[in-house]
Amino acid sequence: NAGVTQTPKFRVLKTGQSMTLLCAQDMNHEYMYWYRQDPGMGLRLIHYSVGEGTTAKGEVPDGYNVSRLKKQNFLLGLESAAPSQTSVYFCASTIGPGRFSNTGELFFGEGSRLTVL
Amino acid sequence: AQSVTQLGSHVSVSEGALVLLRCNYSSSVPPYLFWYVQYPNQGLQLLLKYTTGATLVKGINGFEAEFKKSETSFHLTKPSAHMSDAAEYFCAVTRGAAGNKLTFGGGTRVLVKP
């Protein structure tokens, strides 16, 4: 199984440009997440989704949009990139509550490193 | 609301010495607690987790952690450090079985000296 796959893995943008990060999972998970990782700040939740067609804001949602049109995919968009959005972005997924085997464990992709000049 | 505090952003240990990484949490409901490890240029991997039951939990690579409700702590230990333990470690909490979001601490980077 591929697990959680993120594309692209690296990207350099100029201020004001737009881009989309794609996350795909093949584990039939209900819940999907986008985090950003910055030195000394751990992982901070940007947006998340508890099912196909639903999205919700996390801790640091400003400047980002998301969509979950298909259960297996979760897209993160930057409409007008800013240098403050230079970061490593991680997608993660989990089964979701109410399932016998659910314990809240997240499965992570390998990350997408974004630099905004 | 829930939060996680990891004491020490960097820890240096000698090979063969005890590894102790501290994690304190706050949660309004009984929490589920996790430790994740991140090796350079990789995503996070689960080391171990506490949900219910036994408060001492064992994970991969010889790590273990003890849930202490009275101290709101979930410290991670390994009796003897190995060079391969050099990585960044993250403590995380969620609101038990009803939780749908993990909140992470700031991370502790472990350096292992030969």
mmCIF file with all atom_site columns, C-alpha atoms in Angstrom:
data_model
loop_
_atom_site.group_PDB
_atom_site.id
_atom_site.type_symbol
_atom_site.label_atom_id
_atom_site.label_alt_id
_atom_site.label_comp_id
_atom_site.label_asym_id
_atom_site.label_entity_id
_atom_site.label_seq_id
_atom_site.pdbx_PDB_ins_code
_atom_site.Cartn_x
_atom_site.Cartn_y
_atom_site.Cartn_z
_atom_site.occupancy
_atom_site.B_iso_or_equiv
_atom_site.pdbx_formal_charge
_atom_site.auth_seq_id
_atom_site.auth_comp_id
_atom_site.auth_asym_id
_atom_site.auth_atom_id
_atom_site.pdbx_PDB_model_num
ATOM 1   C CA . ASN A 1 1   ? 0.000   0.000  0.000  1.00 0.00 ? 1   ASN A CA 1
ATOM 2   C CA . ALA A 1 2   ? 1.129   3.534  -0.781 1.00 0.00 ? 2   ALA A CA 1
ATOM 3   C CA . GLY A 1 3   ? -0.492  4.976  2.381  1.00 0.00 ? 3   GLY A CA 1
ATOM 4   C CA . VAL A 1 4   ? -0.513  8.773  2.215  1.00 0.00 ? 4   VAL A CA 1
ATOM 5   C CA . THR A 1 5   ? 1.063   10.370 -0.848 1.00 0.00 ? 5   THR A CA 1
ATOM 6   C CA . GLN A 1 6   ? 1.777   14.066 -1.262 1.00 0.00 ? 6   GLN A CA 1
ATOM 7   C CA . THR A 1 7   ? 2.611   15.900 -4.481 1.00 0.00 ? 7   THR A CA 1
ATOM 8   C CA . PRO A 1 8   ? 4.698   17.817 -5.211 1.00 0.00 ? 8   PRO A CA 1
ATOM 9   C CA . LYS A 1 9   ? 7.498   17.149 -2.722 1.00 0.00 ? 9   LYS A CA 1
ATOM 10  C CA . PHE A 1 10  ? 9.296   20.406 -3.451 1.00 0.00 ? 10  PHE A CA 1
ATOM 11  C CA . ARG A 1 11  ? 8.154   23.726 -4.904 1.00 0.00 ? 11  ARG A CA 1
ATOM 12  C CA . VAL A 1 12  ? 9.513   27.233 -5.142 1.00 0.00 ? 12  VAL A CA 1
ATOM 13  C CA . LEU A 1 13  ? 7.043   30.063 -5.676 1.00 0.00 ? 13  LEU A CA 1
ATOM 14  C CA . LYS A 1 14  ? 7.263   33.802 -6.091 1.00 0.00 ? 14  LYS A CA 1
ATOM 15  C CA . THR A 1 15  ? 5.184   36.037 -3.852 1.00 0.00 ? 15  THR A CA 1
ATOM 16  C CA . GLY A 1 16  ? 1.660   36.307 -5.205 1.00 0.00 ? 16  GLY A CA 1
ATOM 17  C CA . GLN A 1 17  ? 1.695   33.065 -7.167 1.00 0.00 ? 17  GLN A CA 1
ATOM 18  C CA . SER A 1 18  ? -0.848  30.334 -6.524 1.00 0.00 ? 18  SER A CA 1
ATOM 19  C CA . MET A 1 19  ? -0.452  26.605 -6.191 1.00 0.00 ? 19  MET A CA 1
ATOM 20  C CA . THR A 1 20  ? -2.185  23.463 -4.992 1.00 0.00 ? 20  THR A CA 1
ATOM 21  C CA . LEU A 1 21  ? -0.797  20.609 -2.926 1.00 0.00 ? 21  LEU A CA 1
ATOM 22  C CA . LEU A 1 22  ? -2.421  17.237 -3.443 1.00 0.00 ? 22  LEU A CA 1
ATOM 23  C CA . CYS A 1 23  ? -2.808  14.570 -0.793 1.00 0.00 ? 23  CYS A CA 1
ATOM 24  C CA . ALA A 1 24  ? -4.050  11.106 -1.657 1.00 0.00 ? 24  ALA A CA 1
ATOM 25  C CA . GLN A 1 25  ? -4.678  8.186  0.718  1.00 0.00 ? 25  GLN A CA 1
ATOM 26  C CA . ASP A 1 26  ? -5.565  4.626  -0.171 1.00 0.00 ? 26  ASP A CA 1
ATOM 27  C CA . MET A 1 27  ? -6.634  3.423  3.290  1.00 0.00 ? 27  MET A CA 1
ATOM 28  C CA . ASN A 1 28  ? -10.309 4.437  3.030  1.00 0.00 ? 28  ASN A CA 1
ATOM 29  C CA . HIS A 1 29  ? -9.843  6.885  5.908  1.00 0.00 ? 29  HIS A CA 1
ATOM 30  C CA . GLU A 1 30  ? -12.641 9.299  6.755  1.00 0.00 ? 30  GLU A CA 1
ATOM 31  C CA . TYR A 1 31  ? -10.534 12.065 8.302  1.00 0.00 ? 31  TYR A CA 1
ATOM 32  C CA . MET A 1 32  ? -7.802  14.009 6.579  1.00 0.00 ? 32  MET A CA 1
ATOM 33  C CA . TYR A 1 33  ? -5.617  16.876 7.742  1.00 0.00 ? 33  TYR A CA 1
ATOM 34  C CA . TRP A 1 34  ? -3.132  19.474 6.544  1.00 0.00 ? 34  TRP A CA 1
ATOM 35  C CA . TYR A 1 35  ? -0.410  20.571 8.964  1.00 0.00 ? 35  TYR A CA 1
ATOM 36  C CA . ARG A 1 36  ? 2.490   22.924 8.564  1.00 0.00 ? 36  ARG A CA 1
ATOM 37  C CA . GLN A 1 37  ? 5.795   22.382 10.343 1.00 0.00 ? 37  GLN A CA 1
ATOM 38  C CA . ASP A 1 38  ? 8.056   25.263 11.299 1.00 0.00 ? 38  ASP A CA 1
ATOM 39  C CA . PRO A 1 39  ? 11.205  25.113 13.472 1.00 0.00 ? 39  PRO A CA 1
ATOM 40  C CA . GLY A 1 40  ? 10.419  25.183 17.189 1.00 0.00 ? 40  GLY A CA 1
ATOM 41  C CA . MET A 1 41  ? 6.666   25.313 16.616 1.00 0.00 ? 41  MET A CA 1
ATOM 42  C CA . GLY A 1 42  ? 5.876   21.664 16.092 1.00 0.00 ? 42  GLY A CA 1
ATOM 43  C CA . LEU A 1 43  ? 3.022   20.887 13.733 1.00 0.00 ? 43  LEU A CA 1
ATOM 44  C CA . ARG A 1 44  ? 0.132   23.309 13.479 1.00 0.00 ? 44  ARG A CA 1
ATOM 45  C CA . LEU A 1 45  ? -3.198  22.329 11.974 1.00 0.00 ? 45  LEU A CA 1
ATOM 46  C CA . ILE A 1 46  ? -4.252  24.364 8.929  1.00 0.00 ? 46  ILE A CA 1
ATOM 47  C CA . HIS A 1 47  ? -7.498  22.701 7.832  1.00 0.00 ? 47  HIS A CA 1
ATOM 48  C CA . TYR A 1 48  ? -9.070  19.319 8.212  1.00 0.00 ? 48  TYR A CA 1
ATOM 49  C CA . SER A 1 49  ? -11.918 17.229 6.859  1.00 0.00 ? 49  SER A CA 1
ATOM 50  C CA . VAL A 1 50  ? -14.104 14.669 8.619  1.00 0.00 ? 50  VAL A CA 1
ATOM 51  C CA . GLY A 1 51  ? -15.555 13.273 5.416  1.00 0.00 ? 51  GLY A CA 1
ATOM 52  C CA . GLU A 1 52  ? -16.058 13.723 1.711  1.00 0.00 ? 52  GLU A CA 1
ATOM 53  C CA . GLY A 1 53  ? -17.482 17.149 0.942  1.00 0.00 ? 53  GLY A CA 1
ATOM 54  C CA . THR A 1 54  ? -16.672 18.601 4.383  1.00 0.00 ? 54  THR A CA 1
ATOM 55  C CA . THR A 1 55  ? -13.868 20.874 5.550  1.00 0.00 ? 55  THR A CA 1
ATOM 56  C CA . ALA A 1 56  ? -13.118 22.817 8.723  1.00 0.00 ? 56  ALA A CA 1
ATOM 57  C CA . LYS A 1 57  ? -10.593 25.375 9.902  1.00 0.00 ? 57  LYS A CA 1
ATOM 58  C CA . GLY A 1 58  ? -7.743  24.455 12.124 1.00 0.00 ? 58  GLY A CA 1
ATOM 59  C CA . GLU A 1 59  ? -5.354  26.577 14.146 1.00 0.00 ? 59  GLU A CA 1
ATOM 60  C CA . VAL A 1 60  ? -3.747  28.559 11.291 1.00 0.00 ? 60  VAL A CA 1
ATOM 61  C CA . PRO A 1 61  ? -6.176  28.640 8.321  1.00 0.00 ? 61  PRO A CA 1
ATOM 62  C CA . ASP A 1 62  ? -5.554  32.151 6.979  1.00 0.00 ? 62  ASP A CA 1
ATOM 63  C CA . GLY A 1 63  ? -4.194  32.274 3.441  1.00 0.00 ? 63  GLY A CA 1
ATOM 64  C CA . TYR A 1 64  ? -5.144  28.676 2.670  1.00 0.00 ? 64  TYR A CA 1
ATOM 65  C CA . ASN A 1 65  ? -8.161  26.941 1.161  1.00 0.00 ? 65  ASN A CA 1
ATOM 66  C CA . VAL A 1 66  ? -8.987  23.247 0.952  1.00 0.00 ? 66  VAL A CA 1
ATOM 67  C CA . SER A 1 67  ? -11.329 20.902 -0.834 1.00 0.00 ? 67  SER A CA 1
ATOM 68  C CA . ARG A 1 68  ? -12.360 17.281 -0.330 1.00 0.00 ? 68  ARG A CA 1
ATOM 69  C CA . LEU A 1 69  ? -14.361 16.366 -3.413 1.00 0.00 ? 69  LEU A CA 1
ATOM 70  C CA . LYS A 1 70  ? -13.357 12.710 -3.225 1.00 0.00 ? 70  LYS A CA 1
ATOM 71  C CA . LYS A 1 71  ? -12.877 10.697 -0.068 1.00 0.00 ? 71  LYS A CA 1
ATOM 72  C CA . GLN A 1 72  ? -9.333  9.709  -0.955 1.00 0.00 ? 72  GLN A CA 1
ATOM 73  C CA . ASN A 1 73  ? -8.088  13.204 -1.872 1.00 0.00 ? 73  ASN A CA 1
ATOM 74  C CA . PHE A 1 74  ? -7.553  16.377 0.134  1.00 0.00 ? 74  PHE A CA 1
ATOM 75  C CA . LEU A 1 75  ? -6.259  19.467 -1.672 1.00 0.00 ? 75  LEU A CA 1
ATOM 76  C CA . LEU A 1 76  ? -4.546  22.451 -0.067 1.00 0.00 ? 76  LEU A CA 1
ATOM 77  C CA . GLY A 1 77  ? -4.488  25.672 -2.051 1.00 0.00 ? 77  GLY A CA 1
ATOM 78  C CA . LEU A 1 78  ? -2.551  28.889 -1.705 1.00 0.00 ? 78  LEU A CA 1
ATOM 79  C CA . GLU A 1 79  ? -4.253  31.620 -3.733 1.00 0.00 ? 79  GLU A CA 1
ATOM 80  C CA . SER A 1 80  ? -1.577  34.285 -3.280 1.00 0.00 ? 80  SER A CA 1
ATOM 81  C CA . ALA A 1 81  ? 1.586   32.920 -1.728 1.00 0.00 ? 81  ALA A CA 1
ATOM 82  C CA . ALA A 1 82  ? 3.495   34.950 0.869  1.00 0.00 ? 82  ALA A CA 1
ATOM 83  C CA . PRO A 1 83  ? 7.000   34.428 2.293  1.00 0.00 ? 83  PRO A CA 1
ATOM 84  C CA . SER A 1 84  ? 5.378   33.578 5.675  1.00 0.00 ? 84  SER A CA 1
ATOM 85  C CA . GLN A 1 85  ? 3.987   30.464 4.022  1.00 0.00 ? 85  GLN A CA 1
ATOM 86  C CA . THR A 1 86  ? 7.464   29.050 3.477  1.00 0.00 ? 86  THR A CA 1
ATOM 87  C CA . SER A 1 87  ? 7.225   25.802 5.406  1.00 0.00 ? 87  SER A CA 1
ATOM 88  C CA . VAL A 1 88  ? 7.039   22.036 5.229  1.00 0.00 ? 88  VAL A CA 1
ATOM 89  C CA . TYR A 1 89  ? 3.483   20.848 4.753  1.00 0.00 ? 89  TYR A CA 1
ATOM 90  C CA . PHE A 1 90  ? 2.278   17.470 5.946  1.00 0.00 ? 90  PHE A CA 1
ATOM 91  C CA . CYS A 1 91  ? -0.888  15.677 5.068  1.00 0.00 ? 91  CYS A CA 1
ATOM 92  C CA . ALA A 1 92  ? -2.260  13.038 7.412  1.00 0.00 ? 92  ALA A CA 1
ATOM 93  C CA . SER A 1 93  ? -5.268  10.769 7.650  1.00 0.00 ? 93  SER A CA 1
ATOM 94  C CA . THR A 1 94  ? -7.037  8.606  10.203 1.00 0.00 ? 94  THR A CA 1
ATOM 95  C CA . ILE A 1 95  ? -9.952  6.205  10.245 1.00 0.00 ? 95  ILE A CA 1
ATOM 96  C CA . GLY A 1 96  ? -12.313 8.477  12.205 1.00 0.00 ? 96  GLY A CA 1
ATOM 97  C CA . PRO A 1 97  ? -14.277 7.998  15.440 1.00 0.00 ? 97  PRO A CA 1
ATOM 98  C CA . GLY A 1 98  ? -16.938 5.392  15.965 1.00 0.00 ? 98  GLY A CA 1
ATOM 99  C CA . ARG A 1 99  ? -14.884 2.676  14.347 1.00 0.00 ? 99  ARG A CA 1
ATOM 100 C CA . PHE A 1 100 ? -13.757 -0.254 16.473 1.00 0.00 ? 100 PHE A CA 1
ATOM 101 C CA . SER A 1 101 ? -10.125 0.074  15.506 1.00 0.00 ? 101 SER A CA 1
ATOM 102 C CA . ASN A 1 102 ? -9.908  3.828  15.818 1.00 0.00 ? 102 ASN A CA 1
ATOM 103 C CA . THR A 1 103 ? -7.436  5.164  18.336 1.00 0.00 ? 103 THR A CA 1
ATOM 104 C CA . GLY A 1 104 ? -6.771  8.537  16.820 1.00 0.00 ? 104 GLY A CA 1
ATOM 105 C CA . GLU A 1 105 ? -3.469  7.488  15.260 1.00 0.00 ? 105 GLU A CA 1
ATOM 106 C CA . LEU A 1 106 ? -2.531  9.636  12.292 1.00 0.00 ? 106 LEU A CA 1
ATOM 107 C CA . PHE A 1 107 ? -0.795  8.332  9.197  1.00 0.00 ? 107 PHE A CA 1
ATOM 108 C CA . PHE A 1 108 ? 1.471   10.940 7.594  1.00 0.00 ? 108 PHE A CA 1
ATOM 109 C CA . GLY A 1 109 ? 2.758   11.650 4.147  1.00 0.00 ? 109 GLY A CA 1
ATOM 110 C CA . GLU A 1 110 ? 6.432   12.445 3.614  1.00 0.00 ? 110 GLU A CA 1
ATOM 111 C CA . GLY A 1 111 ? 5.908   16.185 3.398  1.00 0.00 ? 111 GLY A CA 1
ATOM 112 C CA . SER A 1 112 ? 5.990   18.938 0.784  1.00 0.00 ? 112 SER A CA 1
ATOM 113 C CA . ARG A 1 113 ? 8.655   21.587 1.146  1.00 0.00 ? 113 ARG A CA 1
ATOM 114 C CA . LEU A 1 114 ? 7.444   24.969 -0.096 1.00 0.00 ? 114 LEU A CA 1
ATOM 115 C CA . THR A 1 115 ? 9.617   28.050 -0.448 1.00 0.00 ? 115 THR A CA 1
ATOM 116 C CA . VAL A 1 116 ? 8.068   31.423 -1.250 1.00 0.00 ? 116 VAL A CA 1
ATOM 117 C CA . LEU A 1 117 ? 10.511  34.060 -2.455 1.00 0.00 ? 117 LEU A CA 1
ATOM 118 C CA . ALA B 2 1   ? -9.186  23.107 24.534 1.00 0.00 ? 1   ALA B CA 1
ATOM 119 C CA . GLN B 2 2   ? -6.122  20.927 24.698 1.00 0.00 ? 2   GLN B CA 1
ATOM 120 C CA . SER B 2 3   ? -2.431  21.736 24.647 1.00 0.00 ? 3   SER B CA 1
ATOM 121 C CA . VAL B 2 4   ? 0.934   20.025 24.875 1.00 0.00 ? 4   VAL B CA 1
ATOM 122 C CA . THR B 2 5   ? 4.211   21.293 26.316 1.00 0.00 ? 5   THR B CA 1
ATOM 123 C CA . GLN B 2 6   ? 7.501   19.560 25.643 1.00 0.00 ? 6   GLN B CA 1
ATOM 124 C CA . LEU B 2 7   ? 10.302  20.651 27.948 1.00 0.00 ? 7   LEU B CA 1
ATOM 125 C CA . GLY B 2 8   ? 13.529  21.184 26.059 1.00 0.00 ? 8   GLY B CA 1
ATOM 126 C CA . SER B 2 9   ? 13.691  21.746 22.330 1.00 0.00 ? 9   SER B CA 1
ATOM 127 C CA . HIS B 2 10  ? 17.061  19.949 22.162 1.00 0.00 ? 10  HIS B CA 1
ATOM 128 C CA . VAL B 2 11  ? 18.423  17.053 24.190 1.00 0.00 ? 11  VAL B CA 1
ATOM 129 C CA . SER B 2 12  ? 21.917  15.630 23.926 1.00 0.00 ? 12  SER B CA 1
ATOM 130 C CA . VAL B 2 13  ? 22.672  12.149 25.274 1.00 0.00 ? 13  VAL B CA 1
ATOM 131 C CA . SER B 2 14  ? 25.627  9.808  25.086 1.00 0.00 ? 14  SER B CA 1
ATOM 132 C CA . GLU B 2 15  ? 25.258  6.467  23.359 1.00 0.00 ? 15  GLU B CA 1
ATOM 133 C CA . GLY B 2 16  ? 24.155  3.942  25.967 1.00 0.00 ? 16  GLY B CA 1
ATOM 134 C CA . ALA B 2 17  ? 22.732  6.572  28.328 1.00 0.00 ? 17  ALA B CA 1
ATOM 135 C CA . LEU B 2 18  ? 19.121  7.037  29.383 1.00 0.00 ? 18  LEU B CA 1
ATOM 136 C CA . VAL B 2 19  ? 16.872  9.029  27.077 1.00 0.00 ? 19  VAL B CA 1
ATOM 137 C CA . LEU B 2 20  ? 14.178  11.046 28.870 1.00 0.00 ? 20  LEU B CA 1
ATOM 138 C CA . LEU B 2 21  ? 11.848  13.361 26.950 1.00 0.00 ? 21  LEU B CA 1
ATOM 139 C CA . ARG B 2 22  ? 9.261   15.287 28.931 1.00 0.00 ? 22  ARG B CA 1
ATOM 140 C CA . CYS B 2 23  ? 5.687   15.957 27.887 1.00 0.00 ? 23  CYS B CA 1
ATOM 141 C CA . ASN B 2 24  ? 2.902   17.639 29.836 1.00 0.00 ? 24  ASN B CA 1
ATOM 142 C CA . TYR B 2 25  ? -0.581  18.095 28.500 1.00 0.00 ? 25  TYR B CA 1
ATOM 143 C CA . SER B 2 26  ? -3.815  19.827 29.327 1.00 0.00 ? 26  SER B CA 1
ATOM 144 C CA . SER B 2 27  ? -7.173  18.385 28.377 1.00 0.00 ? 27  SER B CA 1
ATOM 145 C CA . SER B 2 28  ? -10.713 18.898 29.620 1.00 0.00 ? 28  SER B CA 1
ATOM 146 C CA . VAL B 2 29  ? -11.587 15.246 29.038 1.00 0.00 ? 29  VAL B CA 1
ATOM 147 C CA . PRO B 2 30  ? -9.656  11.989 29.400 1.00 0.00 ? 30  PRO B CA 1
ATOM 148 C CA . PRO B 2 31  ? -7.033  12.199 26.670 1.00 0.00 ? 31  PRO B CA 1
ATOM 149 C CA . TYR B 2 32  ? -5.493  9.867  24.202 1.00 0.00 ? 32  TYR B CA 1
ATOM 150 C CA . LEU B 2 33  ? -1.729  10.516 24.106 1.00 0.00 ? 33  LEU B CA 1
ATOM 151 C CA . PHE B 2 34  ? 0.865   9.798  21.465 1.00 0.00 ? 34  PHE B CA 1
ATOM 152 C CA . TRP B 2 35  ? 4.567   10.041 20.778 1.00 0.00 ? 35  TRP B CA 1
ATOM 153 C CA . TYR B 2 36  ? 5.694   10.372 17.193 1.00 0.00 ? 36  TYR B CA 1
ATOM 154 C CA . VAL B 2 37  ? 9.237   10.320 15.786 1.00 0.00 ? 37  VAL B CA 1
ATOM 155 C CA . GLN B 2 38  ? 10.496  12.165 12.739 1.00 0.00 ? 38  GLN B CA 1
ATOM 156 C CA . TYR B 2 39  ? 13.753  11.189 11.076 1.00 0.00 ? 39  TYR B CA 1
ATOM 157 C CA . PRO B 2 40  ? 15.456  13.734 8.805  1.00 0.00 ? 40  PRO B CA 1
ATOM 158 C CA . ASN B 2 41  ? 13.502  14.555 5.653  1.00 0.00 ? 41  ASN B CA 1
ATOM 159 C CA . GLN B 2 42  ? 10.733  12.128 6.515  1.00 0.00 ? 42  GLN B CA 1
ATOM 160 C CA . GLY B 2 43  ? 7.172   12.231 7.784  1.00 0.00 ? 43  GLY B CA 1
ATOM 161 C CA . LEU B 2 44  ? 6.125   11.359 11.322 1.00 0.00 ? 44  LEU B CA 1
ATOM 162 C CA . GLN B 2 45  ? 5.873   7.782  12.526 1.00 0.00 ? 45  GLN B CA 1
ATOM 163 C CA . LEU B 2 46  ? 4.004   6.558  15.570 1.00 0.00 ? 46  LEU B CA 1
ATOM 164 C CA . LEU B 2 47  ? 6.253   5.415  18.429 1.00 0.00 ? 47  LEU B CA 1
ATOM 165 C CA . LEU B 2 48  ? 3.595   4.544  20.960 1.00 0.00 ? 48  LEU B CA 1
ATOM 166 C CA . LYS B 2 49  ? 0.170   5.557  22.226 1.00 0.00 ? 49  LYS B CA 1
ATOM 167 C CA . TYR B 2 50  ? -1.945  5.575  25.361 1.00 0.00 ? 50  TYR B CA 1
ATOM 168 C CA . THR B 2 51  ? -5.703  5.256  25.061 1.00 0.00 ? 51  THR B CA 1
ATOM 169 C CA . THR B 2 52  ? -7.083  3.380  28.058 1.00 0.00 ? 52  THR B CA 1
ATOM 170 C CA . GLY B 2 53  ? -5.939  0.626  30.419 1.00 0.00 ? 53  GLY B CA 1
ATOM 171 C CA . ALA B 2 54  ? -2.333  0.107  31.467 1.00 0.00 ? 54  ALA B CA 1
ATOM 172 C CA . THR B 2 55  ? -0.604  3.406  32.096 1.00 0.00 ? 55  THR B CA 1
ATOM 173 C CA . LEU B 2 56  ? 2.856   2.159  31.089 1.00 0.00 ? 56  LEU B CA 1
ATOM 174 C CA . VAL B 2 57  ? 2.931   1.675  27.355 1.00 0.00 ? 57  VAL B CA 1
ATOM 175 C CA . LYS B 2 58  ? 5.679   0.179  25.273 1.00 0.00 ? 58  LYS B CA 1
ATOM 176 C CA . GLY B 2 59  ? 6.458   1.204  21.752 1.00 0.00 ? 59  GLY B CA 1
ATOM 177 C CA . ILE B 2 60  ? 8.851   0.448  18.965 1.00 0.00 ? 60  ILE B CA 1
ATOM 178 C CA . ASN B 2 61  ? 12.650  0.600  19.190 1.00 0.00 ? 61  ASN B CA 1
ATOM 179 C CA . GLY B 2 62  ? 12.719  0.066  22.972 1.00 0.00 ? 62  GLY B CA 1
ATOM 180 C CA . PHE B 2 63  ? 10.828  3.242  23.905 1.00 0.00 ? 63  PHE B CA 1
ATOM 181 C CA . GLU B 2 64  ? 8.185   3.406  26.598 1.00 0.00 ? 64  GLU B CA 1
ATOM 182 C CA . ALA B 2 65  ? 6.036   6.087  28.214 1.00 0.00 ? 65  ALA B CA 1
ATOM 183 C CA . GLU B 2 66  ? 3.984   6.338  31.367 1.00 0.00 ? 66  GLU B CA 1
ATOM 184 C CA . PHE B 2 67  ? 0.666   8.161  31.619 1.00 0.00 ? 67  PHE B CA 1
ATOM 185 C CA . LYS B 2 68  ? 0.421   9.962  34.976 1.00 0.00 ? 68  LYS B CA 1
ATOM 186 C CA . LYS B 2 69  ? -2.970  11.574 35.310 1.00 0.00 ? 69  LYS B CA 1
ATOM 187 C CA . SER B 2 70  ? -2.156  13.338 38.595 1.00 0.00 ? 70  SER B CA 1
ATOM 188 C CA . GLU B 2 71  ? 0.858   15.014 36.967 1.00 0.00 ? 71  GLU B CA 1
ATOM 189 C CA . THR B 2 72  ? -0.764  15.432 33.531 1.00 0.00 ? 72  THR B CA 1
ATOM 190 C CA . SER B 2 73  ? 2.396   13.971 32.070 1.00 0.00 ? 73  SER B CA 1
ATOM 191 C CA . PHE B 2 74  ? 3.372   11.433 29.440 1.00 0.00 ? 74  PHE B CA 1
ATOM 192 C CA . HIS B 2 75  ? 7.176   11.303 29.505 1.00 0.00 ? 75  HIS B CA 1
ATOM 193 C CA . LEU B 2 76  ? 9.055   9.167  27.001 1.00 0.00 ? 76  LEU B CA 1
ATOM 194 C CA . THR B 2 77  ? 12.048  7.057  28.036 1.00 0.00 ? 77  THR B CA 1
ATOM 195 C CA . LYS B 2 78  ? 14.544  4.605  26.619 1.00 0.00 ? 78  LYS B CA 1
ATOM 196 C CA . PRO B 2 79  ? 17.079  2.941  28.935 1.00 0.00 ? 79  PRO B CA 1
ATOM 197 C CA . SER B 2 80  ? 19.997  2.957  26.480 1.00 0.00 ? 80  SER B CA 1
ATOM 198 C CA . ALA B 2 81  ? 20.347  5.401  23.601 1.00 0.00 ? 81  ALA B CA 1
ATOM 199 C CA . HIS B 2 82  ? 21.481  4.218  20.203 1.00 0.00 ? 82  HIS B CA 1
ATOM 200 C CA . MET B 2 83  ? 22.915  6.344  17.430 1.00 0.00 ? 83  MET B CA 1
ATOM 201 C CA . SER B 2 84  ? 19.842  5.548  15.356 1.00 0.00 ? 84  SER B CA 1
ATOM 202 C CA . ASP B 2 85  ? 17.648  7.322  17.944 1.00 0.00 ? 85  ASP B CA 1
ATOM 203 C CA . ALA B 2 86  ? 18.844  10.709 16.691 1.00 0.00 ? 86  ALA B CA 1
ATOM 204 C CA . ALA B 2 87  ? 15.622  12.330 15.463 1.00 0.00 ? 87  ALA B CA 1
ATOM 205 C CA . GLU B 2 88  ? 12.907  14.764 16.467 1.00 0.00 ? 88  GLU B CA 1
ATOM 206 C CA . TYR B 2 89  ? 10.200  13.559 18.821 1.00 0.00 ? 89  TYR B CA 1
ATOM 207 C CA . PHE B 2 90  ? 6.700   14.960 19.138 1.00 0.00 ? 90  PHE B CA 1
ATOM 208 C CA . CYS B 2 91  ? 4.157   14.451 21.883 1.00 0.00 ? 91  CYS B CA 1
ATOM 209 C CA . ALA B 2 92  ? 0.493   14.809 20.884 1.00 0.00 ? 92  ALA B CA 1
ATOM 210 C CA . VAL B 2 93  ? -2.936  14.713 22.529 1.00 0.00 ? 93  VAL B CA 1
ATOM 211 C CA . THR B 2 94  ? -6.504  14.270 21.390 1.00 0.00 ? 94  THR B CA 1
ATOM 212 C CA . ARG B 2 95  ? -9.825  14.247 23.182 1.00 0.00 ? 95  ARG B CA 1
ATOM 213 C CA . GLY B 2 96  ? -10.144 10.547 23.652 1.00 0.00 ? 96  GLY B CA 1
ATOM 214 C CA . ALA B 2 97  ? -12.313 8.501  21.340 1.00 0.00 ? 97  ALA B CA 1
ATOM 215 C CA . ALA B 2 98  ? -14.436 11.513 20.432 1.00 0.00 ? 98  ALA B CA 1
ATOM 216 C CA . GLY B 2 99  ? -11.472 13.559 19.307 1.00 0.00 ? 99  GLY B CA 1
ATOM 217 C CA . ASN B 2 100 ? -10.905 14.334 15.684 1.00 0.00 ? 100 ASN B CA 1
ATOM 218 C CA . LYS B 2 101 ? -7.786  16.491 15.914 1.00 0.00 ? 101 LYS B CA 1
ATOM 219 C CA . LEU B 2 102 ? -4.324  15.891 17.288 1.00 0.00 ? 102 LEU B CA 1
ATOM 220 C CA . THR B 2 103 ? -2.579  18.783 19.023 1.00 0.00 ? 103 THR B CA 1
ATOM 221 C CA . PHE B 2 104 ? 1.207   18.552 18.914 1.00 0.00 ? 104 PHE B CA 1
ATOM 222 C CA . GLY B 2 105 ? 3.916   19.838 21.170 1.00 0.00 ? 105 GLY B CA 1
ATOM 223 C CA . GLY B 2 106 ? 6.799   21.869 19.798 1.00 0.00 ? 106 GLY B CA 1
ATOM 224 C CA . GLY B 2 107 ? 9.075   18.875 19.429 1.00 0.00 ? 107 GLY B CA 1
ATOM 225 C CA . THR B 2 108 ? 12.377  17.783 21.013 1.00 0.00 ? 108 THR B CA 1
ATOM 226 C CA . ARG B 2 109 ? 15.380  17.110 18.844 1.00 0.00 ? 109 ARG B CA 1
ATOM 227 C CA . VAL B 2 110 ? 17.611  14.346 20.188 1.00 0.00 ? 110 VAL B CA 1
ATOM 228 C CA . LEU B 2 111 ? 21.334  14.270 19.467 1.00 0.00 ? 111 LEU B CA 1
ATOM 229 C CA . VAL B 2 112 ? 23.217  11.091 20.346 1.00 0.00 ? 112 VAL B CA 1
ATOM 230 C CA . LYS B 2 113 ? 26.936  11.428 21.005 1.00 0.00 ? 113 LYS B CA 1
ATOM 231 C CA . PRO B 2 114 ? 29.268  8.467  20.457 1.00 0.00 ? 114 PRO B CA 1
#
